PDB file of C-alpha atoms in Angstrom:
ATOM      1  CA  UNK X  24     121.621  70.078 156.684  1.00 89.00           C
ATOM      2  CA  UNK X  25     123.173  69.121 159.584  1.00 91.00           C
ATOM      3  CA  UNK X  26     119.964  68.020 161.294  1.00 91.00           C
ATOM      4  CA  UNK X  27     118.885  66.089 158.778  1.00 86.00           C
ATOM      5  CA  UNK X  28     122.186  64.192 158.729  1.00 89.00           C
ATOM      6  CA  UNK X  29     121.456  63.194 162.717  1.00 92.00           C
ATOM      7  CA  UNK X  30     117.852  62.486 161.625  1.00 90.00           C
ATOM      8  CA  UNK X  31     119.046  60.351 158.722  1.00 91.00           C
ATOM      9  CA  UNK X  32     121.470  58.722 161.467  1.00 91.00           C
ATOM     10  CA  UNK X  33     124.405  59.391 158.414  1.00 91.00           C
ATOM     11  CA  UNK X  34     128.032  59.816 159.956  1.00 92.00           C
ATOM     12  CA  UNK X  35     128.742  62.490 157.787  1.00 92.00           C
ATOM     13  CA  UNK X  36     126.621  65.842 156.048  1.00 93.00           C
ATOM     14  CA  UNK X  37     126.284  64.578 152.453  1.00 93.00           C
ATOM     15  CA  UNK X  38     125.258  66.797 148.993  1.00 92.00           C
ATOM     16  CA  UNK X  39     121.736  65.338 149.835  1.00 91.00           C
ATOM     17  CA  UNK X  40     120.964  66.783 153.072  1.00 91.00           C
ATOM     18  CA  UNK X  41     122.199  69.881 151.724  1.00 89.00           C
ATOM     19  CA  UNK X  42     119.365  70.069 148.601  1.00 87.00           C
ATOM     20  CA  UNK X  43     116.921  69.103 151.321  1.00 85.00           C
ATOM     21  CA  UNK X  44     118.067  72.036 153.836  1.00 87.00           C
ATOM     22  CA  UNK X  45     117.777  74.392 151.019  1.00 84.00           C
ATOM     23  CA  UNK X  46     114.396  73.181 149.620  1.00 80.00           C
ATOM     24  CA  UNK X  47     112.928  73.536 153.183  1.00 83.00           C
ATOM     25  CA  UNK X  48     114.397  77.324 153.592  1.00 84.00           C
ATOM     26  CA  UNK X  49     112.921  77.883 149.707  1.00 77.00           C
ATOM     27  CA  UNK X  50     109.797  75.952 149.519  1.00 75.00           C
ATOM     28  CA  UNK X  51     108.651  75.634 152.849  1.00 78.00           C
ATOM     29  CA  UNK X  52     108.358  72.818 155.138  1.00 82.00           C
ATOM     30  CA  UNK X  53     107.105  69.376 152.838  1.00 80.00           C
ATOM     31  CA  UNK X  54     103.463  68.654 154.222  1.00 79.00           C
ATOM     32  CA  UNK X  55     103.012  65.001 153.712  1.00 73.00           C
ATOM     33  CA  UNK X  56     100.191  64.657 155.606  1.00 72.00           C
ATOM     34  CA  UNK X  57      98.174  67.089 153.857  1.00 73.00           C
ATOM     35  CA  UNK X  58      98.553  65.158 150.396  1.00 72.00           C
ATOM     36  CA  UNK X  59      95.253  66.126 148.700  1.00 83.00           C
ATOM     37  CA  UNK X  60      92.705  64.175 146.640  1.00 90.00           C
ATOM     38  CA  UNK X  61      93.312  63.100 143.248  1.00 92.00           C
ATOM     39  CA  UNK X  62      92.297  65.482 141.334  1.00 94.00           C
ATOM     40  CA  UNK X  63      93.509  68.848 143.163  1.00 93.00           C
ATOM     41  CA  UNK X  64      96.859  67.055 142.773  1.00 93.00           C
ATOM     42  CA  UNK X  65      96.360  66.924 138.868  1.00 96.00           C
ATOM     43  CA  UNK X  66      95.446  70.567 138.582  1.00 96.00           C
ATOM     44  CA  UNK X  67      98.333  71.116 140.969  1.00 96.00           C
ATOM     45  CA  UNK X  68     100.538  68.694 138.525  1.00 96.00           C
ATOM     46  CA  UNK X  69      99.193  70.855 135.220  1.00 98.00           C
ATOM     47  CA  UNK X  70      99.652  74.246 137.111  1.00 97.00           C
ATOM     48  CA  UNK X  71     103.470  73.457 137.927  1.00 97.00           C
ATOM     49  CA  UNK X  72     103.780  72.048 134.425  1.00 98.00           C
ATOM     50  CA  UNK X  73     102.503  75.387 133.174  1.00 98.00           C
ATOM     51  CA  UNK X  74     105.411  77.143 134.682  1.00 98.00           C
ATOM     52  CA  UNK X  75     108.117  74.533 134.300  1.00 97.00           C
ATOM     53  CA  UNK X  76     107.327  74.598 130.726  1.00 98.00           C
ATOM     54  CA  UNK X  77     107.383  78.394 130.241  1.00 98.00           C
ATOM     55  CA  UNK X  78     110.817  78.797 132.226  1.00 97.00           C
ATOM     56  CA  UNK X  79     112.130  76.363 129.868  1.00 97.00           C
ATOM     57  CA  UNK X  80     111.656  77.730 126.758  1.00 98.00           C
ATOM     58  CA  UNK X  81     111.915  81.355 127.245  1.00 98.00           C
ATOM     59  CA  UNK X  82     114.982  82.539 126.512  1.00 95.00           C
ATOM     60  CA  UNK X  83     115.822  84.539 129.858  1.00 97.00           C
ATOM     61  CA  UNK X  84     114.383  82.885 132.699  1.00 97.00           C
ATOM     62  CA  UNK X  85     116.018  81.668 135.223  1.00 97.00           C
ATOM     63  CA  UNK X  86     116.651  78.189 135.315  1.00 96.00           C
ATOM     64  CA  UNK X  87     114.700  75.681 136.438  1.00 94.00           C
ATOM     65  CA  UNK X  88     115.975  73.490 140.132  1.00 89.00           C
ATOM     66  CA  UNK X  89     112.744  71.378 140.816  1.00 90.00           C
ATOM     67  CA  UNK X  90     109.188  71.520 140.565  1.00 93.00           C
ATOM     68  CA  UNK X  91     106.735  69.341 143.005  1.00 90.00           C
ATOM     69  CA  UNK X  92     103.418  69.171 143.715  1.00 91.00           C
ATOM     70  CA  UNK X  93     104.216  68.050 147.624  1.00 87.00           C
ATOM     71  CA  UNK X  94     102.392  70.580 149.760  1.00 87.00           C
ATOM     72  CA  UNK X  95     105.130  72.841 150.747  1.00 81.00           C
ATOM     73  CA  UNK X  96     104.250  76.113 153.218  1.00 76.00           C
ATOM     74  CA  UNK X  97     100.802  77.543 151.953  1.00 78.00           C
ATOM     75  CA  UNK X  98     100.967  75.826 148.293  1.00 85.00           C
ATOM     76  CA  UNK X  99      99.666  73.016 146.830  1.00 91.00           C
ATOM     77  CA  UNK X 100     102.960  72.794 144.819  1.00 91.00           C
ATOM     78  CA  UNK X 101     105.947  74.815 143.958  1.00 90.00           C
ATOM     79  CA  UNK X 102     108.114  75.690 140.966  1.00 92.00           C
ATOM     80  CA  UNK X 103     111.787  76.414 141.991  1.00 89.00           C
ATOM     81  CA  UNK X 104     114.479  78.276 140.019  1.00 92.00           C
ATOM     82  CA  UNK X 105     118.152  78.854 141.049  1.00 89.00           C
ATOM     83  CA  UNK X 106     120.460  81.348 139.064  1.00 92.00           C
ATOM     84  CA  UNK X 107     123.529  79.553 137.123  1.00 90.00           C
ATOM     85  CA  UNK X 108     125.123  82.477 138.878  1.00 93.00           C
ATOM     86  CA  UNK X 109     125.538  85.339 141.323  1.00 94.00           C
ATOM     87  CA  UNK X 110     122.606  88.212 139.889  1.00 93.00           C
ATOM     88  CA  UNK X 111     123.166  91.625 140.859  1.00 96.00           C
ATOM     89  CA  UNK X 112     121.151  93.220 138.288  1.00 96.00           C
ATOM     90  CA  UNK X 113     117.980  92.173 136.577  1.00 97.00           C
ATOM     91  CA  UNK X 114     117.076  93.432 132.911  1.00 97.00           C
ATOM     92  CA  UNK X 115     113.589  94.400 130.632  1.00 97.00           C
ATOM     93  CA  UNK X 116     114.109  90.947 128.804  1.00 98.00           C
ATOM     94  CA  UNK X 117     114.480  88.731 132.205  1.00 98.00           C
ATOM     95  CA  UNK X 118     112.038  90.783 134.472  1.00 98.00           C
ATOM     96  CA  UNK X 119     109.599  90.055 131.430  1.00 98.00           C
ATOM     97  CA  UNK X 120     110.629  86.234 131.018  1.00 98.00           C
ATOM     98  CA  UNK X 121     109.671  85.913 135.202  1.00 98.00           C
ATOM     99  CA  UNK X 122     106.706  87.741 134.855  1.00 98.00           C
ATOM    100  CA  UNK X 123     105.658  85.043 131.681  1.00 98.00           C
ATOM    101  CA  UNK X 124     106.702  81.850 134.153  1.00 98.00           C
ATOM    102  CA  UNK X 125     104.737  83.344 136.834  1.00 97.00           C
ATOM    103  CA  UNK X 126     102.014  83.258 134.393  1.00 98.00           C
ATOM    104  CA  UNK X 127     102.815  80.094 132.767  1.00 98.00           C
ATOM    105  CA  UNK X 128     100.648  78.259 135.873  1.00 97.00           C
ATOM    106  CA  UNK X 129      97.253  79.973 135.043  1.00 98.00           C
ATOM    107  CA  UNK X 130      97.788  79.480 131.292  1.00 98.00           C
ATOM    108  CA  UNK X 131      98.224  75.785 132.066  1.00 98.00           C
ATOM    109  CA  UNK X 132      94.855  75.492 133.526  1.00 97.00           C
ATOM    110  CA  UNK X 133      93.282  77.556 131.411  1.00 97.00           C
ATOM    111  CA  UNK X 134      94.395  75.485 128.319  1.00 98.00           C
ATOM    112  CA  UNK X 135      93.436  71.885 130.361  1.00 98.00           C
ATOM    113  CA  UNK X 136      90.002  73.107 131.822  1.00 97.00           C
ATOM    114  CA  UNK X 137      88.905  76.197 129.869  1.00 97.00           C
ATOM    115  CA  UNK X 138      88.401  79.474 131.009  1.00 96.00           C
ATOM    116  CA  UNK X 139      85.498  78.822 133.701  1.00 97.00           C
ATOM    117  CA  UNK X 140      87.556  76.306 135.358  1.00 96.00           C
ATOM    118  CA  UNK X 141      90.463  78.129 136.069  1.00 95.00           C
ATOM    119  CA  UNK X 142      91.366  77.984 140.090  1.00 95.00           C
ATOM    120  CA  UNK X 143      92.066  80.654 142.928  1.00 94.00           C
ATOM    121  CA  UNK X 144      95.606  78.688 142.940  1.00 91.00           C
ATOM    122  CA  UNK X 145      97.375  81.631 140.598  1.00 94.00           C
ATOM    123  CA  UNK X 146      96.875  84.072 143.194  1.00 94.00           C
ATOM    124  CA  UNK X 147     100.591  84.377 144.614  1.00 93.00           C
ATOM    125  CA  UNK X 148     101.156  84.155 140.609  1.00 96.00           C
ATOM    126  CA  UNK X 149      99.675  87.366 139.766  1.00 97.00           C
ATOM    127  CA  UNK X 150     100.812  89.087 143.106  1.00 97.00           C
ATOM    128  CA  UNK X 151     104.353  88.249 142.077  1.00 97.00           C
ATOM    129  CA  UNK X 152     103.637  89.180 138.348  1.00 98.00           C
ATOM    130  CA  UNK X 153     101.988  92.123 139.265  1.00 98.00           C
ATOM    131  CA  UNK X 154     105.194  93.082 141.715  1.00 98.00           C
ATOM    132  CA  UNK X 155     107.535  93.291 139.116  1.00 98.00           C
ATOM    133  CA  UNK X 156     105.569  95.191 136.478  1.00 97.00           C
ATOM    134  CA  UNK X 157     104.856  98.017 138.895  1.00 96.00           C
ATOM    135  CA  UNK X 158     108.280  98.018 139.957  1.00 96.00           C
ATOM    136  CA  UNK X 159     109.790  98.412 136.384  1.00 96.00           C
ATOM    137  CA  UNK X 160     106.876 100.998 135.680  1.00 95.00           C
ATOM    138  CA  UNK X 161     107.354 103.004 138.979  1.00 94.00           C
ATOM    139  CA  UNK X 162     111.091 102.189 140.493  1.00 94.00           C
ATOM    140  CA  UNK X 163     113.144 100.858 137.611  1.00 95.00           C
ATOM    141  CA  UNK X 164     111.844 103.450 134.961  1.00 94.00           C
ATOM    142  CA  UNK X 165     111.516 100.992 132.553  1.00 95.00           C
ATOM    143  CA  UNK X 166     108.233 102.042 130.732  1.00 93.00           C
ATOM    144  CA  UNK X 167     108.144 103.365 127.447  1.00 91.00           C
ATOM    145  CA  UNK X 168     105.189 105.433 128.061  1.00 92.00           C
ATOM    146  CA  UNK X 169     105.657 106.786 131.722  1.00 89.00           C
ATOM    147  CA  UNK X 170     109.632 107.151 130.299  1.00 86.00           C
ATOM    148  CA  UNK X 171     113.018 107.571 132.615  1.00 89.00           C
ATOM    149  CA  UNK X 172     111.273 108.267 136.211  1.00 86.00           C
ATOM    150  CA  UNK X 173     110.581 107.032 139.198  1.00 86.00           C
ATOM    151  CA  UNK X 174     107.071 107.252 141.837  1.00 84.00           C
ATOM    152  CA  UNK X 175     106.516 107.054 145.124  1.00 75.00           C
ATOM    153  CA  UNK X 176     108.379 106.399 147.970  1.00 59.00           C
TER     154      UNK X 176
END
């Protein structure tokens, strides 16, 4: 924050350079110079829809902070959430909500371009997806079916 405050040439650290300081640690560096073409950047707009819309109407995800379609790190675009407050424990009902937002960007394209024009870009999506339903299955004992256990390591 404070860097961007000399940058900006600003006499004091304002609310603004703060937001940017923690975008940059969350998202990644913005990559302006990598803006692509036209139309990756409308998939990229409907993929980021996909989960902004999701978060915001299911009932337990976490809400939404900002959603761009700026390069940022490796992605074409990013979805950002911030808790309303400190989380120390996660339940079935918001492990399942992130798992649907994390979803929410493939079922975007899917709907716009039809299944045979759906992208690589949901890759990180189904990692993270695929994270937390082994770790309610396998750490969290949260499976119906495998019941009150955990596996592995």
């Amino acid at each position: 924050a404070a860097l961007k405050a000399a940058i900006d040439e600003a006499s004091t650290v304002a609310m603004e350079h703060f937001d940017f300081a923690r975008d940059k640690v969350i998202m990644g560096p913005a990559k302006k110079t990598k803006i692509p073409d036209e139309e990756t950047n409308t998939l990229t707009a409907y993929h980021e829809a996909g989960h902004t819309l999701v978060a915001y109407y299911t009932k337990d995800a976490t809400p939404l902070h900002k959603v761009t379609i700026i390069p940022r790190g490796m992605s074409l675009g990013h979805t950002s959430f911030i808790e309303d407050k400190e989380v120390y424990n996660r339940n079935i009902a918001q492990l399942k909500a992130e798992m649907d937002v994390a979803m929410g960007g493939r079922a975007a394209e899917e709907v716009i371009y039809g299944h045979e024009k759906v992208t690589t870009g949901a890759s990180s999506d189904f990692q993270a997806a695929t994270r937390i339903a082994t770790a309610m299955v396998k750490v969290y004992g949260m499976s119906e079916k495998v019941g009150l256990r955990t596996f592995g390591g």
